[in-house]
Amino acid sequence: MGISSKAEGPSTPALRRDPYEVLSVSRDSTDQEIKTAYRKLALKYHPDKNVGNPEATELFKEVAYSYNILSDPEKRRQYDTAGFEAIDVEGSDMEIDLSNLGTVNTMFAALFSKLGVPIKTAISAIVLEEALNGTVTIRPLPIGTSVSGKVDKQCAHFFGVTINEQQAAAGIVVRVTSTAQSKFKLLYFEQDTNGGYGLALQEDSEKTGKVTSIGMYFLHFQVYKMDSTVNALAIAKDPEAAFFKRLEGLQPCEVSELKAGTHIFAVYGDNFFKPATYTIEAICAKSYEETTKKLKEIEAQILTKRNELRQFEIEYRKALARFHEVTNRYAQEKLSVDELLKNRDTVHSSFTVCRPANHNDTGLGNGKVDDSKAYTSGEDGGSDGKEKPTKKKWFNLNLRSDKKLG
């Protein structure tokens, strides 16, 4: 769909080409074909292998940006329908490579992560290349056991989990936890044609209570993972969206079952500065039949709830808009009523022959006599200073009657 020159941030290429053209895949390519093409190109142009080559850096950004679109079913559909214009570039969840950031930028990334800003990190190209070449050391992890360790940042510890037919049929769970709340990734590799191992799945650790943990569940039914970076920017712009978008981060796991044989997993250190401490365990679901059943039920309930929330958000937004409308109407009507009553009082006070008193007047010009002054002049004498006989008042009549009686 042509070339776009829009650039939005450091992870977006200066020129945006057709993602299918960038990855050299067709429009009807499967998700696995797109993923395979991306891995090969990402390893080819990775900054770790092309130090001081700005052209390779731009090509790496272009490959990552294209995969970001085509690996997301919704974004892919939007692009196929209307091109780049249909994609909100600001909401794209790009990965950053910590090994290529430098100390200062790593400190900033660590600070934002500490503040709760979800930051998606890329796996070091060195780790992926060593796996593809088959030069990694693989330690056994028998079913029903656990192994604890400490892995350096941007490095990985590889484990081999061997399962038989019965265990494969029952289902397998691989979990990693860290009581130190370390950041890590759980990786799953598939056997490559050249004898090495290609990355098939990756999960980022999430904080749950006082630990960080992550798991992969191969239980013969669709299990979903939670991607906290999905819609993170939209949530930051609209805090109310945090509730409604909370379940939008659910992404289906691409592998739901394992066959009998040895499978390769790895714990990748994703801390910004220090090694990650962890405990990894492999479990057969045969001993957890009731728990497996509950997980299947909860997954179905969460999907149903996600659809309900999508509909409820529409209703809520309409109700909220109506609420703002009626509250604004309330304020306007209150002002209107207050003004009408005020005008009514003004009209009432206009029915009078008396002019309102003016405090600056020296006398009373309204035809009334100041009783207080008349009373004072009669009581204190006239202006000539002579006292005038005091007239008996009605309340002194009882004194006269007393004299006559005497």
Short mmCIF file of N, CA and C in Angstrom, two decimals, residues 57-114:
data_model
loop_
_atom_site.label_atom_id
_atom_site.label_comp_id
_atom_site.label_asym_id
_atom_site.label_seq_id
_atom_site.Cartn_x
_atom_site.Cartn_y
_atom_site.Cartn_z
N THR A 57 20.61 -0.55 11.41
CA THR A 57 19.73 -0.16 12.51
C THR A 57 18.35 0.23 12.00
N GLU A 58 18.31 1.00 10.93
CA GLU A 58 17.03 1.41 10.33
C GLU A 58 16.27 0.20 9.78
N LEU A 59 17.01 -0.73 9.17
CA LEU A 59 16.36 -1.93 8.64
C LEU A 59 15.80 -2.78 9.78
N PHE A 60 16.53 -2.83 10.90
CA PHE A 60 16.05 -3.57 12.07
C PHE A 60 14.75 -2.96 12.59
N LYS A 61 14.71 -1.61 12.67
CA LYS A 61 13.49 -0.93 13.11
C LYS A 61 12.34 -1.24 12.15
N GLU A 62 12.64 -1.24 10.86
CA GLU A 62 11.60 -1.48 9.86
C GLU A 62 11.04 -2.90 9.98
N VAL A 63 11.94 -3.85 10.20
CA VAL A 63 11.52 -5.25 10.36
C VAL A 63 10.66 -5.40 11.62
N ALA A 64 11.12 -4.81 12.73
CA ALA A 64 10.37 -4.91 13.99
C ALA A 64 9.01 -4.23 13.88
N TYR A 65 8.97 -3.08 13.22
CA TYR A 65 7.72 -2.35 13.05
C TYR A 65 6.73 -3.14 12.19
N SER A 66 7.23 -3.75 11.12
CA SER A 66 6.38 -4.52 10.23
C SER A 66 5.82 -5.75 10.95
N TYR A 67 6.68 -6.40 11.72
CA TYR A 67 6.21 -7.58 12.46
C TYR A 67 5.20 -7.20 13.51
N ASN A 68 5.39 -6.03 14.12
CA ASN A 68 4.44 -5.54 15.12
C ASN A 68 3.03 -5.43 14.55
N ILE A 69 2.93 -5.10 13.29
CA ILE A 69 1.62 -4.98 12.62
C ILE A 69 1.08 -6.35 12.23
N LEU A 70 1.90 -7.14 11.56
CA LEU A 70 1.41 -8.40 11.00
C LEU A 70 1.25 -9.50 12.04
N SER A 71 1.88 -9.36 13.20
CA SER A 71 1.74 -10.38 14.24
C SER A 71 0.49 -10.17 15.09
N ASP A 72 -0.12 -9.00 14.96
CA ASP A 72 -1.35 -8.69 15.69
C ASP A 72 -2.53 -8.83 14.74
N PRO A 73 -3.42 -9.80 14.97
CA PRO A 73 -4.53 -10.03 14.03
C PRO A 73 -5.37 -8.79 13.75
N GLU A 74 -5.63 -7.98 14.79
CA GLU A 74 -6.46 -6.79 14.61
C GLU A 74 -5.73 -5.73 13.78
N LYS A 75 -4.46 -5.50 14.09
CA LYS A 75 -3.69 -4.51 13.32
C LYS A 75 -3.50 -4.97 11.87
N ARG A 76 -3.32 -6.27 11.71
CA ARG A 76 -3.16 -6.80 10.35
C ARG A 76 -4.44 -6.59 9.55
N ARG A 77 -5.57 -6.85 10.20
CA ARG A 77 -6.85 -6.64 9.52
C ARG A 77 -7.05 -5.18 9.16
N GLN A 78 -6.70 -4.28 10.09
CA GLN A 78 -6.83 -2.86 9.83
C GLN A 78 -5.94 -2.41 8.68
N TYR A 79 -4.71 -2.92 8.67
CA TYR A 79 -3.79 -2.54 7.59
C TYR A 79 -4.29 -3.07 6.25
N ASP A 80 -4.74 -4.32 6.23
CA ASP A 80 -5.24 -4.91 4.98
C ASP A 80 -6.44 -4.13 4.45
N THR A 81 -7.21 -3.53 5.37
CA THR A 81 -8.41 -2.81 4.97
C THR A 81 -8.12 -1.40 4.48
N ALA A 82 -7.29 -0.66 5.23
CA ALA A 82 -7.11 0.76 4.89
C ALA A 82 -5.67 1.24 5.02
N GLY A 83 -4.70 0.36 5.10
CA GLY A 83 -3.31 0.78 5.13
C GLY A 83 -2.90 1.40 6.45
N PHE A 84 -1.80 2.16 6.42
CA PHE A 84 -1.25 2.75 7.64
C PHE A 84 -2.22 3.73 8.31
N GLU A 85 -3.08 4.34 7.51
CA GLU A 85 -4.01 5.33 8.07
C GLU A 85 -4.93 4.71 9.12
N ALA A 86 -5.16 3.41 9.02
CA ALA A 86 -6.08 2.75 9.95
C ALA A 86 -5.40 2.33 11.25
N ILE A 87 -4.08 2.52 11.30
CA ILE A 87 -3.34 2.05 12.47
C ILE A 87 -2.93 3.24 13.33
N ASP A 88 -3.22 3.12 14.60
CA ASP A 88 -2.80 4.14 15.54
C ASP A 88 -1.35 3.88 15.90
N VAL A 89 -0.45 4.62 15.28
CA VAL A 89 0.97 4.35 15.47
C VAL A 89 1.39 4.57 16.90
N GLU A 90 0.79 5.58 17.55
CA GLU A 90 1.19 5.88 18.93
C GLU A 90 0.88 4.74 19.86
N GLY A 91 -0.09 3.89 19.48
CA GLY A 91 -0.46 2.80 20.36
C GLY A 91 0.29 1.52 20.07
N SER A 92 1.21 1.56 19.10
CA SER A 92 1.96 0.37 18.77
C SER A 92 2.88 -0.01 19.91
N ASP A 93 2.93 -1.28 20.24
CA ASP A 93 3.76 -1.76 21.34
C ASP A 93 5.09 -2.23 20.78
N MET A 94 6.08 -1.35 20.74
CA MET A 94 7.38 -1.69 20.20
C MET A 94 8.26 -2.25 21.31
N GLU A 95 9.22 -3.11 20.91
CA GLU A 95 10.15 -3.66 21.87
C GLU A 95 11.45 -2.87 21.85
N ILE A 96 12.12 -2.77 23.01
CA ILE A 96 13.41 -2.12 23.07
C ILE A 96 14.45 -3.15 23.46
N ASP A 97 15.65 -2.99 22.91
CA ASP A 97 16.74 -3.92 23.20
C ASP A 97 17.63 -3.30 24.26
N LEU A 98 17.59 -3.85 25.47
CA LEU A 98 18.35 -3.29 26.59
C LEU A 98 19.84 -3.33 26.33
N SER A 99 20.32 -4.32 25.60
CA SER A 99 21.75 -4.45 25.36
C SER A 99 22.27 -3.36 24.44
N ASN A 100 21.36 -2.66 23.77
CA ASN A 100 21.76 -1.62 22.82
C ASN A 100 21.35 -0.23 23.27
N LEU A 101 20.84 -0.10 24.51
CA LEU A 101 20.33 1.19 24.97
C LEU A 101 21.42 2.11 25.50
N GLY A 102 22.42 1.58 26.15
CA GLY A 102 23.38 2.43 26.85
C GLY A 102 22.93 2.65 28.28
N THR A 103 23.87 3.08 29.12
CA THR A 103 23.59 3.20 30.55
C THR A 103 22.50 4.21 30.87
N VAL A 104 22.60 5.41 30.26
CA VAL A 104 21.65 6.48 30.58
C VAL A 104 20.23 6.09 30.19
N ASN A 105 20.06 5.61 28.96
CA ASN A 105 18.72 5.23 28.50
C ASN A 105 18.17 4.04 29.28
N THR A 106 19.08 3.14 29.68
CA THR A 106 18.64 2.00 30.50
C THR A 106 18.11 2.48 31.85
N MET A 107 18.78 3.50 32.42
CA MET A 107 18.32 4.06 33.68
C MET A 107 16.92 4.67 33.54
N PHE A 108 16.70 5.39 32.43
CA PHE A 108 15.38 5.97 32.20
C PHE A 108 14.33 4.87 32.02
N ALA A 109 14.67 3.83 31.27
CA ALA A 109 13.73 2.72 31.06
C ALA A 109 13.40 2.04 32.39
N ALA A 110 14.43 1.86 33.24
CA ALA A 110 14.21 1.25 34.55
C ALA A 110 13.31 2.12 35.41
N LEU A 111 13.50 3.44 35.34
CA LEU A 111 12.68 4.36 36.12
C LEU A 111 11.22 4.28 35.69
N PHE A 112 10.97 4.30 34.38
CA PHE A 112 9.60 4.23 33.89
C PHE A 112 8.95 2.89 34.27
N SER A 113 9.73 1.82 34.21
CA SER A 113 9.19 0.52 34.58
C SER A 113 8.84 0.50 36.06
N LYS A 114 9.68 1.12 36.90
CA LYS A 114 9.42 1.18 38.33
C LYS A 114 8.15 1.96 38.62
#
